[in-house]
Amino acid sequence: QVTLRESGPALVKPTQTLTLTCTFSGFSLSTSGMCVSWIRQPPGKALEWLARIDWDDDKYYSTSLKTRLTISKDTSKNQVVLRMTNMDPVDTATYYCARTLSGSGINIDYWGQGTLVTVSS
Amino acid sequence: DIQMTQSPSSLSASVGDRVTITCRASQSISNYLNWYQQKPGKAPKLLIYTASSLQSGVPSRFSGSGSGTDFTLTISSLQSEDFATYYCQQSYSTSLTFGQGTRLEIK
């Protein structure tokens, strides 16, 4: 059974750095083709893909946010960490981590429940 | 980035109706197109991958088609549980992008 759970602060101040942790089970990030993505969704708005880390430690970032994002993994702990610098109120959103399969395309097949992050002073 | 445009943005339909949602890419993406369903307060659920492959456990009333720049998601006979928001997503580029969503409402 594949599960993912996001954890991190519910509230951050503008200019601070957000650190989110995704803890997963039911698959291994050392298995070929396995990846983890982060996606966010502002209240009432569409999904926005942020970043992805692959089993071989390749990393991919949103073009518009890549200067602010860092993704990393700890395979032994089954965790993926996303850091986003210089947070702004427009970054208020529900942040999801999701298992992502790389093979015939890139498919996001299991999602965490999401964690709401509010950016406010 | 590859832009994904869905139409319509919202749609009203009745149980039993056949519904089609369209997604257009700003450049050719071959068949690297996925469809997701999202219900309020819930995470999205993968329905269709690589344009026309049905994800395991998804009812067969859902189908996808298309290649290149134009894609469709069809629900052959709407059920009450299908009222939700639907998103397309391309994976041709390593920078994944989603459409803006289509909200399917009860008429």
GROMACS .gro file of C-alpha atoms in nm:
model
  228
    1GLN     CA    1   0.000   0.000   0.000
    2VAL     CA    2   0.149   0.329  -0.113
    3THR     CA    3   0.108   0.624   0.121
    4LEU     CA    4   0.262   0.971   0.136
    5ARG     CA    5   0.234   1.234   0.407
    6GLU     CA    6   0.346   1.595   0.400
    7SER     CA    7   0.469   1.773   0.711
    8GLY     CA    8   0.592   2.122   0.783
    9PRO     CA    9   0.484   2.457   0.921
   10ALA     CA   10   0.128   2.574   0.863
   11LEU     CA   11   0.234   2.939   0.885
   12VAL     CA   12   0.547   3.113   0.759
   13LYS     CA   13   0.638   3.478   0.746
   14PRO     CA   14   0.723   3.663   0.426
   15THR     CA   15   1.091   3.628   0.324
   16GLN     CA   16   1.132   3.312   0.533
   17THR     CA   17   1.234   2.975   0.392
   18LEU     CA   18   0.974   2.698   0.384
   19THR     CA   19   1.088   2.344   0.450
   20LEU     CA   20   0.845   2.060   0.379
   21THR     CA   21   0.905   1.692   0.434
   22CYS     CA   22   0.735   1.409   0.250
   23THR     CA   23   0.742   1.074   0.431
   24PHE     CA   24   0.632   0.781   0.221
   25SER     CA   25   0.585   0.407   0.238
   26GLY     CA   26   0.497   0.127   0.001
   27PHE     CA   27   0.771   0.196  -0.252
   28SER     CA   28   1.143   0.267  -0.262
   29LEU     CA   29   1.309   0.570  -0.416
   30SER     CA   30   1.604   0.351  -0.504
   31THR     CA   31   1.393   0.153  -0.751
   32SER     CA   32   1.442   0.244  -1.117
   33GLY     CA   33   1.159   0.461  -1.246
   34MET     CA   34   1.045   0.582  -0.905
   35CYS     CA   35   1.028   0.954  -0.838
   36VAL     CA   36   0.862   1.197  -0.599
   37SER     CA   37   0.709   1.528  -0.707
   38TRP     CA   38   0.586   1.833  -0.521
   39ILE     CA   39   0.276   2.011  -0.649
   40ARG     CA   40   0.090   2.304  -0.497
   41GLN     CA   41  -0.257   2.450  -0.527
   42PRO     CA   42  -0.352   2.800  -0.409
   43PRO     CA   43  -0.701   2.818  -0.261
   44GLY     CA   44  -0.959   2.792  -0.538
   45LYS     CA   45  -0.695   2.777  -0.810
   46ALA     CA   46  -0.529   2.522  -1.036
   47LEU     CA   47  -0.253   2.274  -0.967
   48GLU     CA   48   0.107   2.387  -1.016
   49TRP     CA   49   0.395   2.138  -1.040
   50LEU     CA   50   0.704   2.248  -0.846
   51ALA     CA   51   0.979   1.989  -0.851
   52ARG     CA   52   1.069   1.623  -0.894
   53ILE     CA   53   1.349   1.400  -0.771
   54ASP     CA   54   1.424   1.066  -0.935
   55TRP     CA   55   1.558   0.733  -0.812
   56ASP     CA   56   1.900   0.819  -0.962
   57ASP     CA   57   1.902   1.160  -0.783
   58ASP     CA   58   1.823   1.359  -1.097
   59LYS     CA   59   1.629   1.670  -1.004
   60TYR     CA   60   1.386   1.884  -1.207
   61TYR     CA   61   1.230   2.218  -1.119
   62SER     CA   62   0.954   2.447  -1.233
   63THR     CA   63   1.100   2.696  -1.478
   64SER     CA   64   0.940   2.992  -1.300
   65LEU     CA   65   1.041   2.886  -0.947
   66LYS     CA   66   1.371   2.706  -0.995
   67THR     CA   67   1.582   2.979  -0.836
   68ARG     CA   68   1.385   2.939  -0.509
   69LEU     CA   69   1.351   2.560  -0.489
   70THR     CA   70   1.571   2.278  -0.366
   71ILE     CA   71   1.460   1.916  -0.354
   72SER     CA   72   1.651   1.636  -0.185
   73LYS     CA   73   1.595   1.281  -0.069
   74ASP     CA   74   1.695   1.048   0.211
   75THR     CA   75   1.636   0.704   0.069
   76SER     CA   76   1.711   0.529   0.398
   77LYS     CA   77   1.439   0.728   0.575
   78ASN     CA   78   1.192   0.721   0.282
   79GLN     CA   79   1.177   1.099   0.288
   80VAL     CA   80   1.191   1.380   0.035
   81VAL     CA   81   1.247   1.740   0.143
   82LEU     CA   82   1.147   2.054  -0.047
   83ARG     CA   83   1.287   2.394   0.043
   84MET     CA   84   1.143   2.715  -0.096
   85THR     CA   85   1.318   3.041  -0.018
   86ASN     CA   86   1.189   3.396   0.008
   87MET     CA   87   0.827   3.304   0.075
   88ASP     CA   88   0.556   3.554  -0.024
   89PRO     CA   89   0.182   3.569   0.046
   90VAL     CA   90   0.118   3.451  -0.313
   91ASP     CA   91   0.285   3.123  -0.213
   92THR     CA   92  -0.007   3.046   0.019
   93ALA     CA   93  -0.131   2.709  -0.101
   94THR     CA   94  -0.190   2.346  -0.024
   95TYR     CA   95   0.135   2.163  -0.094
   96TYR     CA   96   0.119   1.800  -0.209
   97CYS     CA   97   0.387   1.541  -0.245
   98ALA     CA   98   0.317   1.256  -0.483
   99ARG     CA   99   0.470   0.938  -0.612
  100THR     CA  100   0.569   0.983  -0.971
  101LEU     CA  101   0.652   0.714  -1.222
  102SER     CA  102   0.905   0.772  -1.497
  103GLY     CA  103   0.869   0.539  -1.791
  104SER     CA  104   0.603   0.586  -2.051
  105GLY     CA  105   0.568   0.952  -1.970
  106ILE     CA  106   0.572   1.095  -1.620
  107ASN     CA  107   0.266   0.987  -1.427
  108ILE     CA  108   0.168   1.107  -1.080
  109ASP     CA  109  -0.021   0.811  -0.942
  110TYR     CA  110  -0.035   0.846  -0.563
  111TRP     CA  111  -0.078   1.172  -0.374
  112GLY     CA  112  -0.049   1.275  -0.014
  113GLN     CA  113  -0.340   1.449   0.155
  114GLY     CA  114  -0.167   1.786   0.123
  115THR     CA  115  -0.064   2.044   0.379
  116LEU     CA  116  -0.190   2.402   0.378
  117VAL     CA  117   0.083   2.661   0.411
  118THR     CA  118  -0.016   3.021   0.478
  119VAL     CA  119   0.231   3.302   0.425
  120SER     CA  120   0.151   3.599   0.644
  121SER     CA  121   0.323   3.835   0.882
  122ASP     CA  122   0.706   2.613  -2.065
  123ILE     CA  123   0.438   2.422  -2.252
  124GLN     CA  124   0.098   2.581  -2.188
  125MET     CA  125  -0.206   2.360  -2.144
  126THR     CA  126  -0.549   2.508  -2.214
  127GLN     CA  127  -0.868   2.328  -2.118
  128SER     CA  128  -1.217   2.394  -2.245
  129PRO     CA  129  -1.467   2.455  -2.121
  130SER     CA  130  -1.363   2.601  -1.785
  131SER     CA  131  -1.692   2.484  -1.638
  132LEU     CA  132  -1.968   2.256  -1.754
  133SER     CA  133  -2.315   2.169  -1.628
  134ALA     CA  134  -2.449   1.823  -1.705
  135SER     CA  135  -2.695   1.565  -1.580
  136VAL     CA  136  -2.652   1.210  -1.459
  137GLY     CA  137  -2.642   0.983  -1.762
  138ASP     CA  138  -2.505   1.249  -1.998
  139ARG     CA  139  -2.204   1.195  -2.221
  140VAL     CA  140  -1.944   1.463  -2.149
  141THR     CA  141  -1.628   1.564  -2.332
  142ILE     CA  142  -1.353   1.789  -2.200
  143THR     CA  143  -1.081   1.921  -2.428
  144CYS     CA  144  -0.717   1.999  -2.357
  145ARG     CA  145  -0.487   2.175  -2.602
  146ALA     CA  146  -0.109   2.201  -2.573
  147SER     CA  147   0.089   2.501  -2.697
  148GLN     CA  148   0.319   2.264  -2.889
  149SER     CA  149   0.315   1.901  -2.985
  150ILE     CA  150   0.348   1.670  -2.684
  151SER     CA  151   0.305   1.338  -2.868
  152ASN     CA  152   0.084   1.132  -2.632
  153TYR     CA  153   0.242   1.251  -2.305
  154LEU     CA  154  -0.085   1.368  -2.157
  155ASN     CA  155  -0.250   1.264  -1.831
  156TRP     CA  156  -0.592   1.339  -1.684
  157TYR     CA  157  -0.676   1.382  -1.316
  158GLN     CA  158  -0.998   1.415  -1.118
  159GLN     CA  159  -1.014   1.627  -0.804
  160LYS     CA  160  -1.301   1.650  -0.559
  161PRO     CA  161  -1.331   1.937  -0.310
  162GLY     CA  162  -1.085   1.910  -0.022
  163LYS     CA  163  -0.919   1.602  -0.170
  164ALA     CA  164  -0.599   1.526  -0.356
  165PRO     CA  165  -0.620   1.468  -0.732
  166LYS     CA  166  -0.663   1.116  -0.865
  167LEU     CA  167  -0.499   0.985  -1.182
  168LEU     CA  168  -0.760   0.873  -1.435
  169ILE     CA  169  -0.584   0.844  -1.772
  170TYR     CA  170  -0.213   0.833  -1.860
  171THR     CA  171  -0.035   0.863  -2.193
  172ALA     CA  172  -0.351   1.007  -2.344
  173SER     CA  173  -0.561   0.692  -2.358
  174SER     CA  174  -0.449   0.436  -2.098
  175LEU     CA  175  -0.696   0.382  -1.815
  176GLN     CA  176  -0.539   0.383  -1.470
  177SER     CA  177  -0.606   0.070  -1.267
  178GLY     CA  178  -0.933   0.086  -1.076
  179VAL     CA  179  -1.082   0.369  -1.283
  180PRO     CA  180  -1.428   0.292  -1.429
  181SER     CA  181  -1.440   0.216  -1.800
  182ARG     CA  182  -1.687   0.503  -1.862
  183PHE     CA  183  -1.377   0.726  -1.859
  184SER     CA  184  -1.174   0.735  -2.179
  185GLY     CA  185  -0.909   0.955  -2.332
  186SER     CA  186  -0.792   1.022  -2.684
  187GLY     CA  187  -0.570   1.247  -2.887
  188SER     CA  188  -0.209   1.309  -2.979
  189GLY     CA  189   0.007   1.600  -3.079
  190THR     CA  190  -0.166   1.911  -2.944
  191ASP     CA  191  -0.534   1.815  -2.904
  192PHE     CA  192  -0.674   1.576  -2.646
  193THR     CA  193  -1.012   1.482  -2.504
  194LEU     CA  194  -1.143   1.320  -2.190
  195THR     CA  195  -1.484   1.158  -2.232
  196ILE     CA  196  -1.720   1.031  -1.966
  197SER     CA  197  -1.968   0.808  -2.146
  198SER     CA  198  -2.249   0.817  -1.890
  199LEU     CA  199  -2.211   1.057  -1.599
  200GLN     CA  200  -2.257   0.923  -1.250
  201SER     CA  201  -2.318   1.134  -0.942
  202GLU     CA  202  -1.966   1.065  -0.813
  203ASP     CA  203  -1.814   1.214  -1.132
  204PHE     CA  204  -1.901   1.572  -1.045
  205ALA     CA  205  -1.558   1.718  -0.976
  206THR     CA  206  -1.282   1.926  -1.134
  207TYR     CA  207  -1.071   1.768  -1.407
  208TYR     CA  208  -0.713   1.862  -1.497
  209CYS     CA  209  -0.491   1.766  -1.785
  210GLN     CA  210  -0.112   1.754  -1.743
  211GLN     CA  211   0.167   1.718  -1.996
  212SER     CA  212   0.486   1.523  -1.935
  213TYR     CA  213   0.656   1.581  -2.270
  214SER     CA  214   0.873   1.846  -2.106
  215THR     CA  215   1.066   1.783  -1.785
  216SER     CA  216   0.892   2.095  -1.650
  217LEU     CA  217   0.546   1.946  -1.603
  218THR     CA  218   0.245   2.172  -1.652
  219PHE     CA  219  -0.125   2.139  -1.577
  220GLY     CA  220  -0.427   2.286  -1.745
  221GLN     CA  221  -0.638   2.537  -1.556
  222GLY     CA  222  -0.907   2.280  -1.479
  223THR     CA  223  -1.263   2.207  -1.589
  224ARG     CA  224  -1.530   2.215  -1.321
  225LEU     CA  225  -1.809   1.966  -1.390
  226GLU     CA  226  -2.129   2.058  -1.208
  227ILE     CA  227  -2.471   1.906  -1.172
  228LYS     CA  228  -2.736   2.064  -1.394
   0.00000   0.00000   0.00000
